[in-house]
Amino acid sequence: MAINREPILKRCRYLGISPAVMGIAKESNRNPNANKRKKVSEYGTQLKEKQKLKFIYGVLEKPFRHYFEIAEKMEGKAGENLITILESRLDNVVFRMGMSLTRRESRQLVSHGHFLVNGKKVDIPSYRVKVGDVIELSEKSKKSDKFKEITEATKGRVIPLWLEANRDAATAKVVRMPVKDDLDYEVEETFIVELYSK
């Protein structure tokens, strides 16, 4: 599996996103306007938006392209459908419900089999949840000190409206599919659609 070893803060600064979106509390102390000096072409702007989404969700080019093809076939706008697909990945749901500090960590925790979907163990981070699905921490993992530390550290995290979470029981139910308004970062998904339409 390919691993992105680029420093997270450096990448956040380049893409213009807050490290908090990635689950990191540190703030970069470099000049935030450093990247704005250069004039960026239309293609450069579109590419940056695509790189931003790929970086936030930790998805490589091939699966990202596949998600876009699925989003195009779905009803509605392709860009908004793409965001819904990315947000409904199991590793993202685990991060959103406050069961991991970062999405990278949630990917690892899911692949190690710590989570159940509707009572069945799922160890595929890219598994897409549906409305009505119940995601919970396995009984064995609930006793782990690691998860006690994580829940303590993520107490202040805002849980999105499309998830009905119970932090004490370490469960969450998908009430509805996520939409662009639920995001905690800015993205121009139309640029990604334009980029892939070329």
Coordinates of N, CA, C and O in Angstrom, one line a residue:
M1 N 0.8 -1.2 0.0 CA 0.0 0.0 0.0 C 0.9 1.2 0.0 O 1.9 1.3 0.7
A2 N 0.5 2.2 -0.8 CA 1.3 3.5 -0.9 C 1.1 4.3 0.4 O 0.0 4.4 0.9
I3 N 2.2 4.9 0.8 CA 2.1 5.7 2.0 C 2.6 7.1 1.7 O 3.6 7.3 1.1
N4 N 1.8 8.1 2.1 CA 2.2 9.5 1.9 C 3.0 10.0 3.1 O 2.5 10.0 4.2
R5 N 4.3 10.2 2.9 CA 5.2 10.6 4.0 C 5.5 12.1 4.1 O 6.3 12.5 4.8
E6 N 4.8 12.9 3.3 CA 5.0 14.3 3.3 C 4.5 14.9 4.6 O 3.5 14.5 5.1
P7 N 5.3 15.9 5.2 CA 4.8 16.5 6.4 C 3.4 17.1 6.3 O 3.2 17.8 5.4
I8 N 2.6 16.8 7.3 CA 1.2 17.2 7.2 C 1.0 18.7 7.3 O 0.3 19.3 6.5
L9 N 1.7 19.4 8.2 CA 1.6 20.8 8.3 C 2.0 21.5 7.0 O 1.4 22.5 6.6
K10 N 3.1 21.0 6.4 CA 3.6 21.6 5.2 C 2.5 21.5 4.1 O 2.2 22.4 3.3
R11 N 1.9 20.3 4.0 CA 0.9 20.0 3.0 C -0.3 20.9 3.2 O -1.0 21.4 2.3
C12 N -0.7 21.0 4.5 CA -1.9 21.8 4.9 C -1.7 23.3 4.4 O -2.6 23.9 3.9
R13 N -0.5 23.8 4.7 CA -0.2 25.1 4.3 C -0.3 25.3 2.8 O -0.8 26.3 2.3
Y14 N 0.3 24.4 2.0 CA 0.3 24.5 0.6 C -1.2 24.5 0.0 O -1.5 25.2 -0.8
L15 N -2.0 23.6 0.6 CA -3.4 23.4 0.1 C -4.4 24.5 0.8 O -5.5 24.5 0.4
G16 N -3.9 25.2 1.8 CA -4.7 26.3 2.4 C -5.8 25.7 3.3 O -6.9 26.3 3.3
I17 N -5.5 24.6 4.0 CA -6.5 24.1 4.9 C -5.9 24.1 6.3 O -4.7 24.1 6.5
S18 N -6.8 24.2 7.3 CA -6.4 24.2 8.7 C -6.0 22.8 9.1 O -6.6 21.8 8.8
P19 N -4.9 22.7 9.9 CA -4.5 21.4 10.4 C -5.6 20.7 11.2 O -5.6 19.5 11.4
A20 N -6.5 21.5 11.8 CA -7.6 20.9 12.6 C -8.5 20.0 11.8 O -9.0 19.1 12.3
V21 N -8.6 20.3 10.5 CA -9.4 19.5 9.6 C -8.8 18.0 9.5 O -9.5 17.1 9.4
M22 N -7.5 17.9 9.7 CA -6.8 16.7 9.7 C -6.8 16.0 11.0 O -6.2 14.9 11.2
G23 N -7.3 16.7 12.1 CA -7.3 16.2 13.4 C -6.0 16.5 14.2 O -5.7 15.9 15.2
I24 N -5.3 17.5 13.7 CA -4.0 17.9 14.3 C -4.2 19.3 15.0 O -4.7 20.2 14.4
A25 N -3.8 19.4 16.3 CA -4.0 20.6 17.0 C -3.0 21.7 16.8 O -3.2 22.9 17.1
K26 N -1.8 21.3 16.2 CA -0.8 22.3 15.9 C -1.2 23.3 14.9 O -1.9 23.0 14.0
E27 N -0.6 24.5 15.0 CA -0.8 25.5 14.0 C 0.5 25.9 13.4 O 1.5 25.9 14.1
S28 N 0.6 26.1 12.1 CA 1.8 26.4 11.4 C 2.1 27.9 11.7 O 1.2 28.7 11.6
N29 N 3.4 28.2 12.0 CA 3.7 29.6 12.3 C 4.4 30.3 11.1 O 4.9 31.4 11.3
R30 N 4.3 29.7 10.0 CA 4.9 30.3 8.8 C 3.9 31.3 8.2 O 2.8 31.3 8.5
N31 N 4.4 32.1 7.2 CA 3.6 33.1 6.6 C 2.5 32.5 5.8 O 2.7 31.7 4.8
P32 N 1.2 32.7 6.2 CA 0.1 32.1 5.5 C -0.1 32.6 4.1 O -0.8 32.0 3.3
N33 N 0.4 33.8 3.8 CA 0.2 34.3 2.4 C 1.4 34.0 1.5 O 1.4 34.5 0.4
A34 N 2.3 33.1 1.9 CA 3.5 32.8 1.1 C 3.1 32.2 -0.3 O 3.8 32.6 -1.3
N35 N 2.1 31.4 -0.3 CA 1.7 30.8 -1.6 C 0.9 31.7 -2.5 O 0.6 31.3 -3.6
K36 N 0.4 32.8 -2.0 CA -0.5 33.6 -2.8 C 0.3 34.6 -3.7 O -0.3 35.3 -4.4
R37 N 1.6 34.6 -3.6 CA 2.4 35.5 -4.4 C 2.4 35.1 -5.9 O 2.3 35.9 -6.7
K38 N 2.4 33.8 -6.1 CA 2.4 33.3 -7.5 C 1.0 33.3 -8.1 O 0.1 33.0 -7.4
K39 N 1.0 33.7 -9.4 CA -0.3 33.6 -10.1 C -0.6 32.2 -10.5 O 0.3 31.6 -11.1
V40 N -1.7 31.6 -10.1 CA -2.0 30.2 -10.4 C -2.9 30.2 -11.6 O -3.9 30.9 -11.7
S41 N -2.6 29.2 -12.5 CA -3.4 29.1 -13.7 C -4.8 28.4 -13.3 O -4.9 27.9 -12.2
E42 N -5.7 28.4 -14.3 CA -7.0 27.7 -14.1 C -6.8 26.3 -13.8 O -7.4 25.7 -12.8
Y43 N -5.9 25.6 -14.5 CA -5.6 24.2 -14.3 C -5.0 24.0 -12.9 O -5.4 23.0 -12.2
G44 N -4.1 24.9 -12.5 CA -3.5 24.8 -11.2 C -4.5 24.9 -10.1 O -4.4 24.2 -9.1
T45 N -5.5 25.8 -10.2 CA -6.5 25.9 -9.2 C -7.3 24.6 -9.1 O -7.7 24.2 -8.0
Q46 N -7.7 24.1 -10.3 CA -8.5 22.9 -10.3 C -7.7 21.7 -9.7 O -8.3 20.9 -8.9
L47 N -6.5 21.6 -10.0 CA -5.6 20.5 -9.5 C -5.5 20.6 -8.0 O -5.5 19.6 -7.3
K48 N -5.3 21.8 -7.5 CA -5.2 22.1 -6.1 C -6.4 21.6 -5.3 O -6.3 21.0 -4.2
E49 N -7.6 21.8 -5.9 CA -8.9 21.4 -5.2 C -8.9 19.9 -5.1 O -9.3 19.3 -4.1
K50 N -8.5 19.2 -6.2 CA -8.5 17.8 -6.3 C -7.5 17.2 -5.2 O -7.8 16.3 -4.5
Q51 N -6.3 17.8 -5.2 CA -5.2 17.4 -4.3 C -5.7 17.6 -2.8 O -5.4 16.8 -1.9
K52 N -6.5 18.7 -2.6 CA -7.0 19.0 -1.2 C -7.9 17.8 -0.8 O -7.7 17.3 0.3
L53 N -8.8 17.4 -1.6 CA -9.8 16.3 -1.2 C -9.0 15.0 -1.0 O -9.3 14.3 -0.1
K54 N -8.1 14.7 -2.0 CA -7.3 13.5 -1.9 C -6.5 13.4 -0.6 O -6.4 12.4 0.1
F55 N -5.9 14.6 -0.2 CA -5.1 14.7 1.0 C -5.9 14.5 2.3 O -5.6 13.8 3.2
I56 N -7.0 15.2 2.3 CA -7.9 15.2 3.5 C -8.4 13.8 3.8 O -8.3 13.3 4.9
Y57 N -8.8 13.1 2.8 CA -9.4 11.7 3.0 C -8.3 10.6 2.8 O -8.7 9.4 3.0
G58 N -7.1 11.0 2.4 CA -6.0 10.0 2.3 C -6.3 9.0 1.2 O -6.0 7.8 1.3
V59 N -6.9 9.5 0.1 CA -7.2 8.6 -1.0 C -6.2 8.8 -2.2 O -5.9 10.0 -2.5
L60 N -5.7 7.8 -2.8 CA -4.8 7.9 -3.9 C -5.5 8.1 -5.2 O -6.8 8.1 -5.3
E61 N -4.8 8.4 -6.3 CA -5.4 8.9 -7.5 C -6.4 7.8 -8.1 O -7.5 8.2 -8.5
K62 N -6.0 6.6 -8.2 CA -6.8 5.6 -8.9 C -8.2 5.4 -8.2 O -9.2 5.5 -8.8
P63 N -8.2 5.2 -6.8 CA -9.5 5.1 -6.2 C -10.3 6.4 -6.2 O -11.5 6.4 -6.4
F64 N -9.6 7.5 -6.2 CA -10.3 8.8 -6.3 C -11.0 9.0 -7.6 O -12.1 9.4 -7.7
R65 N -10.3 8.6 -8.7 CA -10.9 8.6 -10.0 C -12.1 7.7 -10.1 O -13.1 8.1 -10.7
H66 N -12.0 6.5 -9.5 CA -13.1 5.6 -9.5 C -14.3 6.2 -8.7 O -15.4 6.1 -9.2
Y67 N -14.1 6.9 -7.6 CA -15.1 7.5 -6.9 C -15.8 8.6 -7.7 O -17.0 8.7 -7.7
F68 N -15.0 9.3 -8.5 CA -15.6 10.4 -9.4 C -16.5 9.7 -10.4 O -17.5 10.3 -10.7
E69 N -16.0 8.6 -11.0 CA -16.9 7.9 -12.0 C -18.2 7.5 -11.4 O -19.2 7.5 -12.1
I70 N -18.2 7.0 -10.2 CA -19.4 6.6 -9.5 C -20.3 7.8 -9.3 O -21.5 7.7 -9.5
A71 N -19.7 8.9 -8.8 CA -20.4 10.1 -8.5 C -21.1 10.7 -9.8 O -22.2 11.2 -9.7
E72 N -20.4 10.5 -10.9 CA -21.0 11.0 -12.2 C -22.3 10.2 -12.6 O -23.2 10.8 -13.1
K73 N -22.3 8.9 -12.2 CA -23.4 8.1 -12.6 C -24.6 8.3 -11.6 O -25.7 7.9 -11.9
M74 N -24.3 8.8 -10.4 CA -25.4 9.0 -9.4 C -26.3 10.2 -9.8 O -25.9 11.0 -10.6
E75 N -27.5 10.2 -9.3 CA -28.4 11.4 -9.5 C -27.8 12.6 -8.8 O -27.2 12.5 -7.7
G76 N -28.0 13.8 -9.4 CA -27.6 15.0 -8.8 C -26.3 15.5 -9.4 O -25.8 15.0 -10.4
K77 N -25.6 16.4 -8.7 CA -24.4 17.0 -9.1 C -23.2 16.1 -8.8 O -23.1 15.6 -7.7
A78 N -22.3 15.9 -9.8 CA -21.2 15.0 -9.6 C -20.3 15.4 -8.4 O -19.8 14.6 -7.7
G79 N -20.0 16.7 -8.3 CA -19.1 17.2 -7.3 C -19.6 16.9 -5.9 O -18.9 16.5 -5.0
E80 N -20.9 17.2 -5.7 CA -21.5 17.0 -4.4 C -21.6 15.5 -4.1 O -21.5 15.1 -2.9
N81 N -21.9 14.7 -5.1 CA -21.9 13.2 -4.9 C -20.6 12.7 -4.5 O -20.5 11.8 -3.7
L82 N -19.5 13.3 -5.1 CA -18.1 12.8 -4.7 C -17.9 13.1 -3.3 O -17.3 12.2 -2.6
I83 N -18.3 14.3 -2.8 CA -18.1 14.6 -1.3 C -18.9 13.6 -0.5 O -18.3 13.1 0.5
T84 N -20.1 13.3 -0.9 CA -20.9 12.3 -0.1 C -20.2 10.9 0.0 O -20.2 10.3 1.0
I85 N -19.7 10.5 -1.2 CA -19.0 9.2 -1.2 C -17.8 9.2 -0.3 O -17.6 8.3 0.5
L86 N -17.0 10.3 -0.3 CA -15.8 10.3 0.5 C -16.1 10.4 2.0 O -15.5 9.8 2.8
E87 N -17.1 11.2 2.3 CA -17.5 11.3 3.7 C -18.1 10.0 4.3 O -18.1 9.8 5.5
S88 N -18.7 9.2 3.4 CA -19.4 8.0 3.9 C -18.4 6.8 4.0 O -18.9 5.7 4.3
R89 N -17.1 7.0 3.7 CA -16.2 5.9 4.0 C -16.1 5.6 5.4 O -16.2 6.5 6.3
L90 N -15.9 4.3 5.8 CA -15.9 3.9 7.2 C -14.8 4.6 8.0 O -15.0 5.0 9.1
D91 N -13.6 4.7 7.4 CA -12.5 5.4 8.1 C -12.8 6.8 8.5 O -12.5 7.3 9.6
N92 N -13.6 7.5 7.6 CA -14.0 8.9 7.9 C -15.0 8.9 8.9 O -15.0 9.8 9.8
V93 N -16.0 8.0 8.9 CA -17.1 7.9 9.9 C -16.5 7.7 11.3 O -16.9 8.4 12.3
V94 N -15.5 6.8 11.4 CA -14.8 6.6 12.7 C -14.1 7.9 13.2 O -14.2 8.2 14.4
F95 N -13.5 8.6 12.3 CA -12.9 9.9 12.6 C -13.9 10.9 13.1 O -13.8 11.6 14.1
R96 N -15.0 11.0 12.3 CA -16.1 11.9 12.6 C -16.8 11.6 14.0 O -17.2 12.6 14.7
M97 N -16.9 10.4 14.3 CA -17.6 10.0 15.6 C -16.6 10.2 16.8 O -17.0 9.9 17.9
G98 N -15.4 10.6 16.6 CA -14.4 10.9 17.6 C -13.7 9.6 18.2 O -13.3 9.6 19.3
M99 N -13.6 8.6 17.4 CA -13.0 7.3 17.8 C -11.5 7.3 17.4 O -10.9 6.2 17.5
S100 N -11.0 8.3 16.7 CA -9.6 8.4 16.4 C -9.2 9.9 16.3 O -10.0 10.8 16.1
L101 N -7.9 10.1 16.5 CA -7.4 11.5 16.5 C -7.3 12.0 15.1 O -7.5 13.2 14.8
T102 N -6.9 11.2 14.1 CA -6.7 11.6 12.7 C -7.4 10.6 11.8 O -7.6 9.4 12.2
R103 N -7.5 10.9 10.5 CA -8.1 9.9 9.6 C -7.1 8.8 9.3 O -7.5 7.7 9.0
R104 N -5.8 9.2 9.3 CA -4.8 8.1 9.1 C -4.9 7.1 10.2 O -4.8 5.9 10.0
E105 N -5.1 7.5 11.5 CA -5.2 6.6 12.6 C -6.5 5.8 12.5 O -6.5 4.6 12.7
S106 N -7.6 6.4 12.0 CA -8.8 5.7 11.9 C -8.7 4.6 10.8 O -9.3 3.5 11.0
R107 N -8.0 4.9 9.7 CA -7.8 3.9 8.7 C -7.1 2.6 9.3 O -7.4 1.5 9.0
Q108 N -6.1 2.9 10.1 CA -5.3 1.8 10.8 C -6.2 1.0 11.7 O -6.2 -0.2 11.8
L109 N -7.0 1.8 12.5 CA -7.9 1.1 13.5 C -8.9 0.2 12.9 O -9.2 -0.8 13.3
V110 N -9.5 0.7 11.7 CA -10.5 0.0 11.0 C -9.8 -1.3 10.4 O -10.4 -2.4 10.6
S111 N -8.7 -1.2 9.8 CA -8.0 -2.3 9.2 C -7.6 -3.3 10.2 O -7.4 -4.5 9.9
H112 N -7.4 -2.9 11.5 CA -7.1 -3.9 12.5 C -8.3 -4.5 13.2 O -8.2 -5.3 14.1
G113 N -9.5 -4.2 12.6 CA -10.7 -4.9 13.0 C -11.3 -4.4 14.3 O -12.0 -5.2 15.0
H114 N -11.1 -3.2 14.7 CA -11.7 -2.7 16.0 C -13.2 -2.3 15.9 O -13.8 -2.1 16.9
F115 N -13.7 -2.2 14.7 CA -15.1 -1.7 14.5 C -16.0 -2.7 13.9 O -15.7 -3.4 13.0
L116 N -17.3 -2.5 14.3 CA -18.4 -3.4 13.8 C -19.4 -2.5 13.0 O -19.6 -1.4 13.5
V117 N -19.9 -3.0 11.9 CA -21.0 -2.3 11.2 C -22.2 -3.2 11.2 O -22.1 -4.3 10.7
N118 N -23.3 -2.8 11.9 CA -24.5 -3.6 12.1 C -24.1 -4.9 12.7 O -24.6 -6.0 12.3
G119 N -23.2 -4.9 13.7 CA -22.9 -6.1 14.4 C -21.8 -7.0 13.8 O -21.4 -8.0 14.4
K120 N -21.4 -6.7 12.6 CA -20.4 -7.5 11.9 C -19.1 -6.8 11.8 O -19.1 -5.6 11.5
K121 N -18.0 -7.5 12.0 CA -16.7 -6.9 11.9 C -16.3 -6.5 10.5 O -16.5 -7.3 9.5
V122 N -15.9 -5.2 10.3 CA -15.5 -4.7 9.0 C -14.1 -4.2 9.1 O -13.9 -3.3 9.9
D123 N -13.2 -4.7 8.3 CA -11.8 -4.2 8.4 C -11.3 -3.6 7.1 O -10.2 -3.6 6.8
I124 N -12.3 -3.0 6.3 CA -12.0 -2.3 5.1 C -12.2 -0.8 5.3 O -13.4 -0.4 5.4
P125 N -11.2 0.0 5.3 CA -11.4 1.4 5.6 C -12.2 2.1 4.5 O -12.9 3.1 4.8
S126 N -12.2 1.6 3.3 CA -13.0 2.3 2.2 C -14.4 1.8 2.1 O -15.2 2.2 1.3
Y127 N -14.9 0.9 3.1 CA -16.3 0.5 3.1 C -17.2 1.7 3.3 O -17.0 2.5 4.1
R128 N -18.2 1.7 2.4 CA -19.1 2.8 2.4 C -20.4 2.5 3.2 O -21.1 1.5 3.0
V129 N -20.6 3.4 4.2 CA -21.8 3.2 5.1 C -23.1 3.7 4.4 O -23.0 4.6 3.5
K130 N -24.2 3.2 4.8 CA -25.5 3.6 4.3 C -26.4 4.1 5.4 O -26.0 3.9 6.6
V131 N -27.5 4.8 5.0 CA -28.4 5.3 6.0 C -28.9 4.1 6.9 O -29.3 3.1 6.3
G132 N -28.9 4.3 8.2 CA -29.4 3.2 9.1 C -28.3 2.4 9.6 O -28.6 1.6 10.6
D133 N -27.1 2.4 9.0 CA -26.0 1.6 9.5 C -25.6 2.1 10.9 O -25.6 3.3 11.2
V134 N -25.3 1.1 11.8 CA -24.8 1.4 13.1 C -23.3 1.0 13.2 O -23.0 -0.2 13.0
I135 N -22.5 1.9 13.5 CA -21.0 1.7 13.6 C -20.7 1.7 15.1 O -21.1 2.6 15.8
E136 N -20.0 0.6 15.6 CA -19.7 0.6 17.0 C -18.3 0.0 17.2 O -17.8 -0.8 16.4
L137 N -17.7 0.3 18.3 CA -16.4 -0.2 18.7 C -16.7 -1.6 19.3 O -17.6 -1.9 20.0
S138 N -15.8 -2.6 18.9 CA -16.0 -4.0 19.4 C -15.8 -4.0 20.9 O -15.2 -3.2 21.5
E139 N -16.5 -5.0 21.5 CA -16.5 -5.1 23.0 C -15.1 -5.2 23.6 O -14.7 -4.6 24.6
K140 N -14.2 -6.0 22.9 CA -12.8 -6.2 23.3 C -12.1 -4.8 23.3 O -11.3 -4.5 24.3
S141 N -12.3 -4.0 22.3 CA -11.6 -2.7 22.1 C -12.1 -1.7 23.1 O -11.3 -0.8 23.5
K142 N -13.4 -1.8 23.6 CA -13.9 -0.8 24.5 C -13.1 -0.8 25.8 O -13.0 0.2 26.5
K143 N -12.6 -2.0 26.2 CA -11.8 -2.1 27.4 C -10.4 -1.6 27.3 O -9.7 -1.4 28.3
S144 N -10.0 -1.3 26.0 CA -8.6 -0.9 25.8 C -8.3 0.5 26.3 O -9.1 1.4 26.2
D145 N -7.1 0.7 26.9 CA -6.7 2.1 27.3 C -6.5 3.0 26.2 O -6.8 4.2 26.3
K146 N -6.1 2.5 25.0 CA -5.9 3.3 23.8 C -7.2 4.1 23.5 O -7.2 5.3 23.3
F147 N -8.3 3.4 23.5 CA -9.6 4.1 23.1 C -10.1 5.0 24.2 O -10.8 6.0 23.9
K148 N -9.8 4.7 25.4 CA -10.1 5.6 26.5 C -9.4 6.9 26.4 O -9.9 8.0 26.6
E149 N -8.1 6.8 26.0 CA -7.3 8.1 25.7 C -7.8 8.8 24.6 O -7.9 10.1 24.6
I150 N -8.2 8.1 23.5 CA -8.7 8.8 22.3 C -10.0 9.5 22.6 O -10.2 10.7 22.2
T151 N -11.0 8.9 23.3 CA -12.3 9.5 23.6 C -12.1 10.7 24.5 O -12.8 11.7 24.4
E152 N -11.1 10.7 25.4 CA -10.8 11.8 26.3 C -10.2 13.0 25.4 O -10.6 14.1 25.6
A153 N -9.4 12.7 24.5 CA -8.7 13.7 23.6 C -9.7 14.3 22.6 O -9.5 15.5 22.2
T154 N -10.7 13.6 22.2 CA -11.6 14.1 21.2 C -13.0 14.6 21.7 O -13.9 14.7 21.0
K155 N -13.0 14.8 23.1 CA -14.3 15.2 23.7 C -14.8 16.5 23.1 O -16.0 16.6 22.9
G156 N -14.0 17.4 22.7 CA -14.4 18.7 22.1 C -14.8 18.7 20.7 O -15.3 19.7 20.1
R157 N -14.6 17.6 20.0 CA -14.8 17.5 18.6 C -16.3 17.5 18.3 O -17.1 16.8 18.9
V158 N -16.7 18.3 17.3 CA -18.1 18.4 16.9 C -18.5 17.3 16.0 O -17.8 17.0 15.0
I159 N -19.5 16.6 16.4 CA -20.0 15.4 15.6 C -21.0 16.0 14.5 O -21.9 16.7 14.9
P160 N -20.8 15.6 13.3 CA -21.7 16.2 12.2 C -23.2 15.7 12.4 O -23.4 14.7 13.0
L161 N -24.1 16.5 11.9 CA -25.5 16.2 12.0 C -26.0 14.9 11.4 O -27.0 14.4 11.8
W162 N -25.3 14.4 10.4 CA -25.7 13.2 9.7 C -25.4 11.9 10.5 O -25.8 10.9 10.2
L163 N -24.7 12.2 11.6 CA -24.4 11.0 12.5 C -25.0 11.2 13.9 O -25.0 12.3 14.4
E164 N -25.6 10.2 14.4 CA -26.2 10.2 15.7 C -25.3 9.4 16.6 O -25.4 8.2 16.6
A165 N -24.4 10.1 17.3 CA -23.4 9.4 18.1 C -23.6 9.3 19.6 O -24.2 10.2 20.1
N166 N -23.2 8.2 20.2 CA -23.3 8.1 21.6 C -21.8 7.8 22.1 O -21.3 6.7 21.9
R167 N -21.1 8.8 22.6 CA -19.7 8.7 22.9 C -19.5 7.7 24.0 O -18.5 6.9 24.0
D168 N -20.4 7.6 25.0 CA -20.2 6.7 26.1 C -20.3 5.2 25.7 O -19.5 4.4 26.2
A169 N -21.2 4.9 24.8 CA -21.3 3.6 24.3 C -20.4 3.3 23.1 O -20.3 2.2 22.6
A170 N -19.7 4.3 22.6 CA -18.8 4.2 21.4 C -19.6 3.7 20.2 O -19.1 2.8 19.5
T171 N -20.8 4.3 19.9 CA -21.6 3.9 18.8 C -22.0 5.1 18.0 O -22.1 6.2 18.6
A172 N -22.3 4.9 16.8 CA -22.9 6.0 15.9 C -23.8 5.4 14.9 O -23.6 4.3 14.4
K173 N -24.9 6.1 14.6 CA -25.9 5.6 13.6 C -25.9 6.7 12.5 O -25.9 7.9 12.8
V174 N -25.9 6.2 11.3 CA -26.0 7.1 10.1 C -27.5 7.5 9.9 O -28.3 6.7 9.5
V175 N -27.8 8.7 10.2 CA -29.2 9.2 10.1 C -29.5 9.6 8.7 O -30.6 9.3 8.2
R176 N -28.6 10.2 8.0 CA -28.8 10.6 6.6 C -27.4 10.6 5.9 O -26.4 10.6 6.6
M177 N -27.4 10.7 4.6 CA -26.1 10.8 3.9 C -25.5 12.2 4.1 O -26.3 13.2 4.1
P178 N -24.2 12.3 4.2 CA -23.6 13.6 4.4 C -23.7 14.5 3.1 O -23.7 13.9 2.0
V179 N -23.8 15.8 3.3 CA -23.8 16.7 2.2 C -22.7 17.8 2.4 O -22.1 17.8 3.4
K180 N -22.5 18.6 1.3 CA -21.5 19.6 1.4 C -21.6 20.5 2.6 O -20.6 20.9 3.2
D181 N -22.8 20.9 3.0 CA -23.0 21.8 4.1 C -22.5 21.3 5.4 O -22.2 22.0 6.4
D182 N -22.3 19.9 5.5 CA -21.8 19.3 6.7 C -20.3 19.4 6.9 O -19.8 19.1 8.0
L183 N -19.6 19.8 5.9 CA -18.1 19.8 5.9 C -17.6 20.9 6.8 O -18.2 22.0 7.0
D184 N -16.4 20.7 7.4 CA -15.7 21.7 8.3 C -14.6 22.3 7.6 O -13.7 22.9 8.2
Y185 N -14.6 22.3 6.2 CA -13.5 22.9 5.4 C -14.2 23.4 4.1 O -15.2 23.0 3.8
E186 N -13.5 24.3 3.5 CA -14.0 24.9 2.2 C -13.4 24.1 1.0 O -12.2 23.8 1.0
V187 N -14.3 23.8 0.1 CA -13.8 23.1 -1.1 C -14.7 23.5 -2.3 O -15.9 23.7 -2.1
E188 N -14.1 23.8 -3.5 CA -14.8 24.1 -4.7 C -14.9 22.8 -5.5 O -14.0 22.6 -6.4
E189 N -15.9 22.0 -5.3 CA -15.9 20.7 -6.0 C -16.2 20.8 -7.5 O -15.8 19.9 -8.3
T190 N -16.7 22.0 -7.9 CA -16.9 22.2 -9.4 C -15.6 22.2 -10.1 O -15.6 21.8 -11.3
F191 N -14.5 22.7 -9.5 CA -13.2 22.7 -10.1 C -12.8 21.3 -10.4 O -12.1 21.0 -11.5
I192 N -13.1 20.3 -9.5 CA -12.7 18.9 -9.7 C -13.5 18.3 -10.9 O -12.9 17.6 -11.7
V193 N -14.7 18.7 -11.0 CA -15.6 18.2 -12.1 C -15.0 18.7 -13.4 O -14.9 18.0 -14.4
E194 N -14.7 20.0 -13.4 CA -14.1 20.6 -14.6 C -12.8 20.0 -15.0 O -12.5 19.7 -16.2
L195 N -12.0 19.6 -14.0 CA -10.7 19.0 -14.3 C -10.8 17.7 -14.9 O -10.2 17.3 -15.9
Y196 N -11.8 16.9 -14.4 CA -12.0 15.5 -15.0 C -12.8 15.5 -16.3 O -12.8 14.6 -17.0
S197 N -13.4 16.7 -16.6 CA -14.2 16.7 -17.8 C -13.4 17.1 -19.0 O -13.9 17.1 -20.1
K198 N -12.1 17.5 -18.8 CA -11.3 17.9 -19.9 C -10.9 16.7 -20.8 O -10.8 15.6 -20.4

